[in-house]
Amino acid sequence: MRELKKNIFRVLIIALVVLVSSCKEQANNVQAEEALQNGQEHPSLILTKKGVKAIRLQLGKLPIFDKSLAAVKAEIDAEITTGIDVPIPKDLSGGYTHEKHKKNFLVLQKAGVLFQILEDEKYAVYVRDMLMAYAKLYPTLPVHPQTRSYARGKLFWQCLNDSNWLVYTSQAYDCIYNWLKEEERATLENDLFIPFANFISEGNPQFFNRVHNHSTWGNVAVGMIALVMDNDELLQKALYGLKTDNLTEGMKDNDGGFIKVEGQKVGFLANVEEPFSPDGYYTEGPYYQRYAMYPFLIFAEALNNVKPELKIFEYKEGVLLKAVDALINLSDKDGEFFPLNDGQKGMSYYSRELVTAVDIAYHFGGNNPELLSIAQKQDRVLLDDAGLSVAMGIKEGKAMPFAKKSIEFRDGPNGDQGAVGILRQGDLELVFKYAAQGLSHGHYDKLSFSLYEDGYEVIQDYGLARFVNIEQKGGGNYLKENKTWAKQTIAHNTVTQNETSHFKGKYEIGSKHHSEKYIFSSDNDTVQVASAKELNAYPGTGLHRTMALIHDQDYDNPYILDVMKVTSKTANQYDVPFYYLGQLMQTNFEYQALKEPVPLGANNGYQHLYKEALGVAKEGNAKFNWLLNNKFYSITSVTSNGDELILARIGANDPEYNLRREPTFIIRKKNAKDVVFVSIIESHGNYSPVSEFAINAYSQIKNIEVVYDDANYTAIQIETEKGKKSLFVVSNTNNIKTENHKLTINNKDVVWSGPYCLKLLN
Amino acid sequence: MRELKKNIFRVLIIALVVLVSSCKEQANNVQAEEALQNGQEHPSLILTKKGVKAIRLQLGKLPIFDKSLAAVKAEIDAEITTGIDVPIPKDLSGGYTHEKHKKNFLVLQKAGVLFQILEDEKYAVYVRDMLMAYAKLYPTLPVHPQTRSYARGKLFWQCLNDSNWLVYTSQAYDCIYNWLKEEERATLENDLFIPFANFISEGNPQFFNRVHNHSTWGNVAVGMIALVMDNDELLQKALYGLKTDNLTEGMKDNDGGFIKVEGQKVGFLANVEEPFSPDGYYTEGPYYQRYAMYPFLIFAEALNNVKPELKIFEYKEGVLLKAVDALINLSDKDGEFFPLNDGQKGMSYYSRELVTAVDIAYHFGGNNPELLSIAQKQDRVLLDDAGLSVAMGIKEGKAMPFAKKSIEFRDGPNGDQGAVGILRQGDLELVFKYAAQGLSHGHYDKLSFSLYEDGYEVIQDYGLARFVNIEQKGGGNYLKENKTWAKQTIAHNTVTQNETSHFKGKYEIGSKHHSEKYIFSSDNDTVQVASAKELNAYPGTGLHRTMALIHDQDYDNPYILDVMKVTSKTANQYDVPFYYLGQLMQTNFEYQALKEPVPLGANNGYQHLYKEALGVAKEGNAKFNWLLNNKFYSITSVTSNGDELILARIGANDPEYNLRREPTFIIRKKNAKDVVFVSIIESHGNYSPVSEFAINAYSQIKNIEVVYDDANYTAIQIETEKGKKSLFVVSNTNNIKTENHKLTINNKDVVWSGPYCLKLLN
């Protein structure tokens, strides 16, 4: 029955197209001239009249622009041949109607642009006809039949996707605005755009009046269509939110995020203000920052063009432009974003959002030539003024390599809610997280880290438990394992106390706290240090982790010294996992494999780990050596008698195979109060399956030892296989750079200034 | 103590070098002239006097040659700076003394070549000094202290590696032969080369007098040094083996392979004759073929140069040159060899052995321009006449792409012992094995297959259980799991009856049999078919598998139809696994995950599989959909009520993590006599983690059904989601291409000629 309806609908549309087209084209030129005499010119949001002229002049002269244009033209020409389908909404993401409406808005925006640049009316006709089909459908729609969302849309199962639609479609409308007849504009605005904007704002204050990436999309959607229609009432709502919303504090969305927070400003400007730190870090993490960047920047561009007096790119000291630099720095060697919090792996600066971000940041942010090299890698540009600017910069040979270096991004609106620190050297990248909760997409993983080499994960952050838009897996939405596994502390490379997650895994608690940054020092090639404290994850327990990237000239690669100091009022069990990827080669400790793996625990993520094998440590060092991508790695850890060394694997209680069956190595200290977990992680060798030579297959660390540890200082002695002994000392209470320290270790005085030192002992 | 000895030894060597060098260089030129007046000129084996002249003339003119030369020069110059170390043998592969002696022979060969090409005496001095050190050490050596091998060497733990050493070192000796003083040659030959050759031949008949890749190396080692020394007695042993060996029939080596077989010819020529089929397929499989190719071809080249009257390249209709083509065709898109039998994954035509093979095949095999494109990928050439020839071909622009196509390689000395069939289309490669046992490196996997897309394994062949030369893992040697897991039938994508391996997993039985090829038809782009029978794996049970690559024009990729017909005199349990790689997305059947995985069985490899989940099938189709490398795959299988659908994973009873923890999907039919396993395997869609679009995520097969099955014919009806119905019929008893068939299915007559047909039904 539904199929039949759809088919009838299709026939109607085709009939409409044929009928209307034949009598209409002639009138359009006249009409366009009339429209020009109205107050606001069109296009004006992203494409501008002036920009379009400049683009037309450059056609055929700028390879990257021409290539981008040809790709878009080929795509849209194929779509026009396929015909228009505006199905009755039915599916979750991944399903047909969802994917079709998603495709429609992407196609509309591109067709609008082609009309402007190529001056071929077939594109305007196509945009008009599809918009008219939506104008016919929209008034008939109830809320979407799928009930999963706290804010159901009409075209899609959530207002978020409806907002996506409007952000793109507004641009298409802007492109054909002048070409349309006045009565056509009236139909579109009255039957489609205004009710659409009202529904996602007044109709869904719980969605629109928040500080959240959802609301950003909502605000921008309303703002974009307001700018096209020159509708100041809607624009005010977009910028400053709804004046009244009747929302009660404490309400939560279906991801568990707060909807209403006391004293919270709302609207687009508040959404710029709040989640971005002064360094341009977006508190949800880079995956969502990427997602949010598109509406932030596209609306900023539109505002800059239509309302230049707002000086949006200077807002909060240019934070929107800084955010683009931050995002690029939050990616690995291949441009893939570090999957902090709810991040899906594989998302990268090759995404369409980052093409937008890079081009806009280049054009409006002072023409940084390093951005051109990213645009070259993306190998496409926006078909607008910003894209033209990038294409010309590349043509003129201005591109310079984007130098990613060690960098710390502060979190929080004022930059005082912890940070994410990235230490880089050679092919190694260490990502250390000591930030705020990250709103509803945050994970409970204070002081966690991940390690990359050459763009590959070596010690992984699991990321989210979701297959975005893959319908087979929970409709492409968050899987229940995202809460039961991916967000839990034990899923991360940090300490878990007594098998409970940080802040008891409760968002209400976690969102009140953040870690404290303590040291970030990256000036010295021999030793770079990031250090931070977490005092609230477990009441009564203090966590202080110091990670150092140390480059001993005897060896090719630097190694990572990891010092996790735990002090507690009570005796506890502490687990520190290393989610290594690859195949275990050898350990220096004995372990017993279980005949049949059993879940490692019952709750808080432990129920998803299979315990595969157990070793019991002696006083000294435990070594764990593995192979990944034909590289040899080792973890060397200081152990005490009775520490448990657990080999485990993700996948227990995962009846639908929603989780990846990947391994971990866990160091467990039981019934302990104050402890220091000290490890060295090395990338020390490689293997060629072609020559079958194994080079430096073994750890280069002979011994590590905690030679001093009290409230004030922790000192580690490191001895390499070549016999070199070094001492690393960190001050636990004083991080002033100029402070002088003196400490007696094994009857020898050690003197230094600043919060840490690395000394050669022989 | 051993360290001290080594140091003293080093000092002695250095003293020797200084002493000898000073008084010697002057004499050498005179000496070289003298030597020329002897019977045989030098170099003559691989480099020839004429070739060296030609090379010198081309220096600086052939980029790939110059680059190869520069790389070798840089390597050897660095080695000369490091100094010579000839340690007392002690370690297994992966250990220091093993790797050092291995490096030494590679370096010696290269230094010899550099001396010839660059005419710089420092290389000759280096070769001489190292050989002298060996001549001093060798007479003092007992057999190697490691006792693992059935044929222990002196420098290495097995004669095999000693033979490697002599094959390379002979070339170095040839290069400096004329430059050496006569008394130096006498010392080297009497103290080193002759006793060395005697030890690996007369001293180890169980190693030397076989048909096996070990013996090939042994024969060639003796043959190469024989050619340099012009020693006919040794040459005869090399070519025809030892006349007497006192070996008893039934003896086995430590891999379980037979040593003495009744009536077996031995020596190099027998080793060309026996393991190579007329198509150039080497019965052990491509990994060992690659390993063996070096001695085969390098000795063939030397024989061709020194004893052209033997016409070695024409031997057995040019099989040695055909073998190079076969090897390239036995690799995936990235040039990695299919890991049939004991093959380590990652080995490819980028190995040094294949550089040798490709260059020699080009130079001596009629200058096939397709080989030049492989040489271009290898990006290096041999520094000899063959390499020069390739470099000139490339320089002259003669290279053409190597077109890998569907191809069948017969097995057995006469090509009548089954075959390996490869069906290719687009990015898909299906490898179907119905060959002979493959000597001691064979696996018990008659009628098994593996599937590749775009160079990635989709349904894998596990390969061997070994980490070659990675000392941490069993000294880099075969792991016990190679026997208990990798060789067993259940480790492969074929049928296992009653949880026992083919031929009871016994080499004595397996080596007496081979599968029978039945159809190989690759002329038609719409349907390519390979079909074979195995009648001996399970006495009383016949196996007949037909695999077809069918390209329905409605879809981008072809799909694989897999028909495994089993007929038995008794009721049995049959398991057919699919070792898919990637993440399960969805099944159309219910299954229950076990809370705690248990071993799937007790023996024959089953003890290494964890049973993770179990479903029970109904009449109809079971669908299994998964994601790998951002591509969607499905298996659709015809099932009967009560068939078990088992989700399992490798890794049970693997206390040392010697196995990769990879998954499998097993279809089990219990208490069945005659059955047909029918499946379709599709690569039907893809996912972009950047755009987050999932395209064609679901199987395109609506239904498959066995519509006819008896002793004579099996017919499968296939219906796609687009409603197209096709019929595939295979004749089970008559594979004559011209035979006409008529069959009535569902009251309709189907008429065709040849052993199979594919008909459109609507």
Coordinates of C-alpha atoms in Angstrom, one line a residue, chain A residues 97-489:
Chain A
T97 CA 13.5 7.2 3.4
H98 CA 16.2 8.5 5.7
E99 CA 19.0 8.1 3.3
K100 CA 16.9 9.5 0.4
H101 CA 16.0 12.7 2.2
K102 CA 19.6 13.1 3.3
K103 CA 20.7 12.7 -0.2
N104 CA 18.1 15.2 -1.4
F105 CA 19.3 18.0 0.7
L106 CA 22.9 17.4 -0.4
V107 CA 21.8 17.3 -4.0
L108 CA 19.6 20.4 -3.7
Q109 CA 22.5 22.5 -2.4
K110 CA 24.8 21.4 -5.2
A111 CA 22.2 21.9 -7.9
G112 CA 21.7 25.4 -6.6
V113 CA 25.4 26.2 -6.9
L114 CA 25.6 24.7 -10.4
F115 CA 22.7 26.9 -11.5
Q116 CA 24.6 30.0 -10.3
I117 CA 28.0 29.0 -11.8
L118 CA 26.9 27.4 -15.0
E119 CA 23.8 29.5 -15.7
D120 CA 22.0 26.4 -16.9
E121 CA 18.3 26.6 -16.0
K122 CA 17.9 22.8 -15.7
Y123 CA 19.4 23.0 -12.3
A124 CA 17.1 25.8 -11.2
V125 CA 14.1 23.8 -12.5
Y126 CA 15.3 20.7 -10.6
V127 CA 15.7 22.6 -7.3
R128 CA 12.4 24.3 -7.7
D129 CA 10.6 21.0 -8.5
M130 CA 12.0 19.2 -5.6
L131 CA 11.4 22.0 -3.2
M132 CA 7.8 22.2 -4.5
A133 CA 7.4 18.5 -3.9
Y134 CA 8.6 19.1 -0.3
A135 CA 6.2 22.0 0.0
K136 CA 3.4 19.7 -1.0
L137 CA 4.4 16.9 1.4
Y138 CA 5.5 18.8 4.4
P139 CA 2.1 20.2 5.5
T140 CA 0.7 16.7 5.4
L141 CA 3.3 15.2 7.8
P142 CA 2.8 14.3 11.4
V143 CA 5.9 13.8 13.5
H144 CA 8.1 11.0 12.3
P145 CA 6.7 7.6 13.1
Q146 CA 10.0 6.4 14.8
T147 CA 9.8 7.2 18.5
R148 CA 13.4 6.9 19.5
S149 CA 14.3 10.6 19.8
Y150 CA 13.6 13.2 22.5
A151 CA 12.9 15.6 19.7
R152 CA 11.3 13.8 16.7
G153 CA 11.5 15.5 13.4
K154 CA 9.1 15.3 10.5
L155 CA 11.3 14.3 7.5
F156 CA 13.6 12.4 9.8
W157 CA 13.4 10.6 13.1
Q158 CA 15.0 13.5 14.9
C159 CA 14.9 17.3 14.6
L160 CA 18.7 17.2 14.2
N161 CA 18.4 15.7 10.7
D162 CA 15.5 18.0 9.8
S163 CA 17.8 20.8 10.7
N164 CA 20.6 19.4 8.5
W165 CA 18.1 19.4 5.7
L166 CA 17.2 23.1 6.2
V167 CA 20.8 24.2 6.5
Y168 CA 21.6 22.8 3.1
T169 CA 18.2 23.6 1.5
S170 CA 18.4 27.3 2.5
Q171 CA 21.5 27.6 0.3
A172 CA 19.7 26.0 -2.6
Y173 CA 16.8 28.4 -2.1
D174 CA 19.2 31.3 -2.0
C175 CA 20.6 30.2 -5.3
I176 CA 17.3 30.2 -7.2
Y177 CA 15.6 32.9 -5.2
N178 CA 15.7 35.5 -7.9
W179 CA 14.9 33.0 -10.6
L180 CA 11.6 31.9 -8.9
K181 CA 8.3 33.7 -9.4
E182 CA 7.1 35.6 -6.4
E183 CA 4.1 33.2 -6.0
E184 CA 6.5 30.3 -6.0
R185 CA 8.5 31.9 -3.3
A186 CA 5.3 32.5 -1.3
T187 CA 4.3 28.9 -1.6
L188 CA 7.7 27.6 -0.5
E189 CA 8.0 30.0 2.4
N190 CA 4.4 29.6 3.7
D191 CA 4.0 25.9 3.2
L192 CA 7.6 24.7 3.8
F193 CA 10.3 27.0 5.1
I194 CA 8.4 29.0 7.8
P195 CA 6.5 26.1 9.3
F196 CA 9.7 24.0 9.1
A197 CA 11.7 26.6 11.0
N198 CA 8.9 27.0 13.5
F199 CA 8.7 23.3 14.1
I200 CA 12.4 22.9 14.9
S201 CA 12.4 26.0 17.1
E202 CA 9.1 26.8 18.8
G203 CA 7.8 23.3 18.2
N204 CA 10.9 21.7 19.9
P205 CA 12.4 24.0 22.5
Q206 CA 14.0 21.0 24.2
F207 CA 16.0 20.6 21.0
F208 CA 16.4 24.3 20.0
N209 CA 17.1 25.9 23.3
R210 CA 20.3 24.2 24.5
V211 CA 24.0 24.3 24.3
H212 CA 24.7 21.2 22.3
N213 CA 25.6 20.3 18.7
H214 CA 22.0 19.4 18.1
S215 CA 20.9 22.9 19.0
T216 CA 23.7 24.4 16.9
W217 CA 22.2 22.7 13.9
G218 CA 18.8 23.9 14.9
N219 CA 19.9 27.5 15.4
V220 CA 21.8 27.6 12.1
A221 CA 18.9 26.0 10.2
V222 CA 16.6 28.7 11.4
G223 CA 19.2 31.4 10.9
M224 CA 20.1 30.4 7.4
I225 CA 16.5 30.4 6.1
A226 CA 16.0 33.6 8.0
L227 CA 18.9 35.2 6.1
V228 CA 17.5 34.0 2.7
M229 CA 14.0 35.3 3.5
D230 CA 15.4 38.4 5.3
N231 CA 13.2 37.4 8.3
D232 CA 14.5 39.2 11.3
E233 CA 12.2 37.5 13.8
L234 CA 13.6 34.1 12.9
L235 CA 17.2 35.5 12.8
Q236 CA 16.8 36.7 16.4
K237 CA 15.7 33.3 17.5
A238 CA 18.6 31.7 15.7
L239 CA 21.2 34.0 17.3
Y240 CA 19.7 34.2 20.8
G241 CA 17.3 31.3 21.2
L242 CA 13.7 31.3 22.2
K243 CA 12.7 33.8 24.8
T244 CA 10.5 31.3 26.6
D245 CA 10.6 27.6 26.4
N246 CA 8.8 26.2 29.4
L247 CA 11.5 23.6 29.9
T248 CA 12.3 22.4 33.4
E249 CA 15.7 22.0 34.7
G250 CA 17.1 18.5 34.9
M251 CA 15.4 17.2 31.8
K252 CA 17.6 14.9 29.8
D253 CA 17.7 13.9 26.2
N254 CA 17.9 10.3 25.0
D255 CA 21.7 10.3 25.1
G256 CA 21.5 11.2 28.8
G257 CA 22.6 14.8 28.3
F258 CA 21.0 17.7 30.2
I259 CA 18.5 19.8 28.3
K260 CA 18.0 22.7 30.6
V261 CA 20.8 24.1 32.8
E262 CA 20.3 27.0 35.2
G263 CA 21.3 30.4 33.8
Q264 CA 22.3 28.9 30.5
K265 CA 22.4 31.3 27.6
V266 CA 21.0 29.8 24.4
G267 CA 21.0 30.4 20.6
F268 CA 23.8 30.3 18.1
L269 CA 26.1 32.8 19.9
A270 CA 25.8 30.9 23.2
N271 CA 26.7 27.8 21.2
V272 CA 29.9 29.4 20.0
E273 CA 30.6 30.8 23.5
E274 CA 30.2 27.7 25.6
P275 CA 31.5 24.5 24.1
F276 CA 34.5 26.1 22.5
S277 CA 37.6 26.7 24.6
P278 CA 39.7 29.8 23.8
D279 CA 42.0 27.3 22.0
G280 CA 39.3 26.3 19.6
Y281 CA 38.8 22.8 21.3
Y282 CA 35.1 21.7 21.2
T283 CA 34.3 20.0 24.4
E284 CA 32.5 17.0 22.8
G285 CA 35.7 16.0 21.0
P286 CA 36.9 16.2 17.4
Y287 CA 34.4 13.8 15.9
Y288 CA 31.5 16.0 17.0
Q289 CA 33.5 19.1 16.5
R290 CA 33.8 18.1 12.8
Y291 CA 30.1 17.5 12.7
A292 CA 29.4 20.8 14.3
M293 CA 31.9 22.8 12.3
Y294 CA 29.8 22.8 9.2
P295 CA 26.8 24.7 10.7
F296 CA 29.1 26.9 12.7
L297 CA 31.2 27.9 9.7
I298 CA 28.6 28.0 7.0
F299 CA 26.4 30.2 9.1
A300 CA 29.3 32.4 10.1
E301 CA 30.1 32.8 6.4
A302 CA 26.5 33.7 5.7
L303 CA 26.4 36.1 8.6
N304 CA 29.6 37.6 7.5
N305 CA 28.2 38.2 4.0
V306 CA 24.7 39.4 5.0
K307 CA 25.3 40.9 8.4
P308 CA 29.0 41.9 8.3
E309 CA 28.4 44.3 11.2
L310 CA 28.2 41.3 13.6
K311 CA 31.9 40.6 12.9
I312 CA 31.2 36.9 13.6
F313 CA 34.7 35.7 12.7
E314 CA 36.1 37.9 15.4
Y315 CA 33.7 36.6 18.0
K316 CA 35.5 35.3 21.1
E317 CA 38.9 36.2 19.7
G318 CA 38.3 34.4 16.4
V319 CA 37.5 31.1 18.0
L320 CA 35.7 29.7 15.0
L321 CA 38.8 30.0 12.9
K322 CA 41.1 28.7 15.7
A323 CA 38.8 25.7 15.9
V324 CA 39.7 24.7 12.3
D325 CA 43.4 24.6 13.2
A326 CA 42.5 22.7 16.4
L327 CA 40.6 20.0 14.4
I328 CA 43.5 19.4 12.0
N329 CA 45.9 19.1 15.0
L330 CA 43.4 16.6 16.5
S331 CA 44.0 14.2 13.7
D332 CA 46.6 11.5 13.2
K333 CA 49.1 11.3 10.4
D334 CA 46.5 10.2 7.9
G335 CA 44.1 13.0 8.9
E336 CA 41.8 10.8 10.9
F337 CA 40.5 12.3 14.1
F338 CA 41.4 10.9 17.4
P339 CA 38.3 9.1 18.6
L340 CA 38.0 10.9 21.9
N341 CA 34.6 10.4 23.6
D342 CA 31.9 9.3 21.1
G343 CA 34.0 9.3 18.0
Q344 CA 33.7 6.9 15.1
K345 CA 37.1 5.9 13.7
G346 CA 37.9 6.7 10.2
M347 CA 36.3 10.1 10.2
S348 CA 38.9 12.5 8.9
Y349 CA 39.7 15.9 7.4
Y350 CA 38.7 14.4 4.1
S351 CA 35.0 14.8 5.2
R352 CA 32.9 17.4 3.4
E353 CA 32.6 19.3 6.7
L354 CA 36.4 19.8 6.8
V355 CA 36.5 20.8 3.1
T356 CA 34.1 23.6 4.1
A357 CA 36.1 24.4 7.3
V358 CA 39.5 24.5 5.6
D359 CA 38.3 26.7 2.7
I360 CA 36.4 29.1 4.9
A361 CA 39.2 29.3 7.4
Y362 CA 41.6 30.1 4.6
H363 CA 39.4 32.6 3.0
F364 CA 38.2 34.5 6.1
G365 CA 41.2 33.7 8.4
G366 CA 44.1 35.4 6.8
N367 CA 45.1 33.0 4.1
N368 CA 47.2 30.6 6.1
P369 CA 49.3 28.8 3.5
E370 CA 49.4 25.6 5.6
L371 CA 45.7 25.2 5.1
L372 CA 46.3 25.0 1.3
S373 CA 48.3 21.8 1.7
I374 CA 45.3 20.2 3.5
A375 CA 43.1 21.4 0.7
Q376 CA 45.4 19.8 -1.7
K377 CA 45.1 16.5 0.1
Q378 CA 41.3 16.9 0.1
D379 CA 41.6 17.4 -3.6
R380 CA 38.4 19.4 -3.8
V381 CA 37.2 22.8 -2.9
L382 CA 33.9 24.5 -2.2
L383 CA 32.2 25.9 -5.2
D384 CA 32.0 29.3 -3.7
D385 CA 34.0 32.4 -2.9
A386 CA 36.1 30.6 -0.3
G387 CA 36.8 27.6 -2.6
L388 CA 37.8 30.0 -5.3
S389 CA 40.2 31.7 -2.9
V390 CA 41.8 28.3 -2.0
A391 CA 42.0 27.2 -5.7
M392 CA 43.8 30.5 -6.6
G393 CA 46.2 30.1 -3.6
I394 CA 47.1 26.6 -4.8
K395 CA 47.4 27.7 -8.4
E396 CA 49.8 30.4 -7.3
G397 CA 52.0 27.9 -5.5
K398 CA 51.4 29.2 -2.0
A399 CA 50.8 25.9 -0.3
M400 CA 53.0 24.9 2.6
P401 CA 53.0 21.7 4.6
F402 CA 50.8 21.7 7.7
A403 CA 53.2 21.1 10.5
K404 CA 51.5 19.2 13.3
K405 CA 53.4 19.4 16.5
S406 CA 53.1 18.7 20.2
I407 CA 50.2 20.9 21.4
E408 CA 47.8 21.3 24.3
F409 CA 44.2 22.3 23.8
R410 CA 42.5 23.7 26.9
D411 CA 38.9 22.7 27.5
G412 CA 36.1 24.8 28.9
P413 CA 34.6 28.2 27.8
N414 CA 37.4 30.0 29.6
G415 CA 40.0 27.3 29.0
D416 CA 40.2 26.4 32.7
Q417 CA 38.6 22.9 32.6
G418 CA 41.5 20.7 31.9
A419 CA 42.8 20.0 28.4
V420 CA 43.8 17.4 25.8
G421 CA 47.6 17.2 25.3
I422 CA 49.2 15.7 22.2
L423 CA 52.9 14.8 22.3
R424 CA 54.4 14.1 18.9
Q425 CA 57.9 13.0 17.7
G426 CA 58.8 11.3 14.5
D427 CA 56.0 9.0 13.6
L428 CA 54.7 8.7 17.2
E429 CA 51.7 10.5 18.5
L430 CA 50.5 10.3 22.1
V431 CA 47.1 11.6 22.9
F432 CA 46.5 12.3 26.6
K433 CA 43.0 13.4 27.8
Y434 CA 42.5 15.4 31.0
A435 CA 39.6 17.5 29.9
A436 CA 36.0 18.1 31.0
Q437 CA 33.1 15.6 30.6
G438 CA 32.4 16.5 27.0
L439 CA 28.6 17.0 27.4
S440 CA 26.4 14.0 26.6
H441 CA 29.0 12.4 24.3
G442 CA 31.7 12.3 26.9
H443 CA 33.3 9.1 28.1
Y444 CA 34.3 8.4 31.7
D445 CA 38.0 8.3 31.0
K446 CA 39.9 10.9 33.0
L447 CA 43.7 10.8 32.3
S448 CA 43.3 8.2 29.6
F449 CA 45.7 8.0 26.6
S450 CA 46.1 6.5 23.2
L451 CA 49.2 5.9 21.1
Y452 CA 49.6 6.1 17.3
E453 CA 52.5 5.3 15.1
D454 CA 52.6 6.3 11.4
G455 CA 48.8 6.9 11.4
Y456 CA 48.0 3.4 12.9
E457 CA 46.6 2.9 16.4
V458 CA 49.1 1.1 18.6
I459 CA 47.3 1.4 21.9
Q460 CA 43.8 2.3 21.0
D461 CA 40.9 4.4 22.4
Y462 CA 37.9 2.2 21.6
G463 CA 35.8 5.1 20.3
L464 CA 32.0 4.7 20.2
A465 CA 29.9 1.6 20.0
R466 CA 28.0 2.4 17.0
F467 CA 28.0 1.9 13.2
V468 CA 26.8 5.3 12.1
N469 CA 24.1 4.9 9.4
I470 CA 24.6 1.2 9.0
E471 CA 21.1 0.1 9.4
Q472 CA 21.8 -3.5 10.2
K473 CA 23.3 -2.4 13.5
G474 CA 20.6 -0.8 15.6
G475 CA 19.3 1.3 12.7
G476 CA 22.7 3.0 12.5
N477 CA 22.3 4.6 15.9
Y478 CA 24.0 4.3 19.2
L479 CA 24.1 0.7 20.4
K480 CA 23.3 -0.2 24.0
E481 CA 27.0 -1.2 24.3
N482 CA 27.9 2.4 23.9
K483 CA 26.7 2.9 27.5
T484 CA 27.5 -0.5 28.9
W485 CA 31.0 -0.6 27.3
A486 CA 32.4 2.3 25.3
K487 CA 31.7 5.0 27.9
Q488 CA 32.9 3.0 30.9
T489 CA 36.3 3.7 32.4

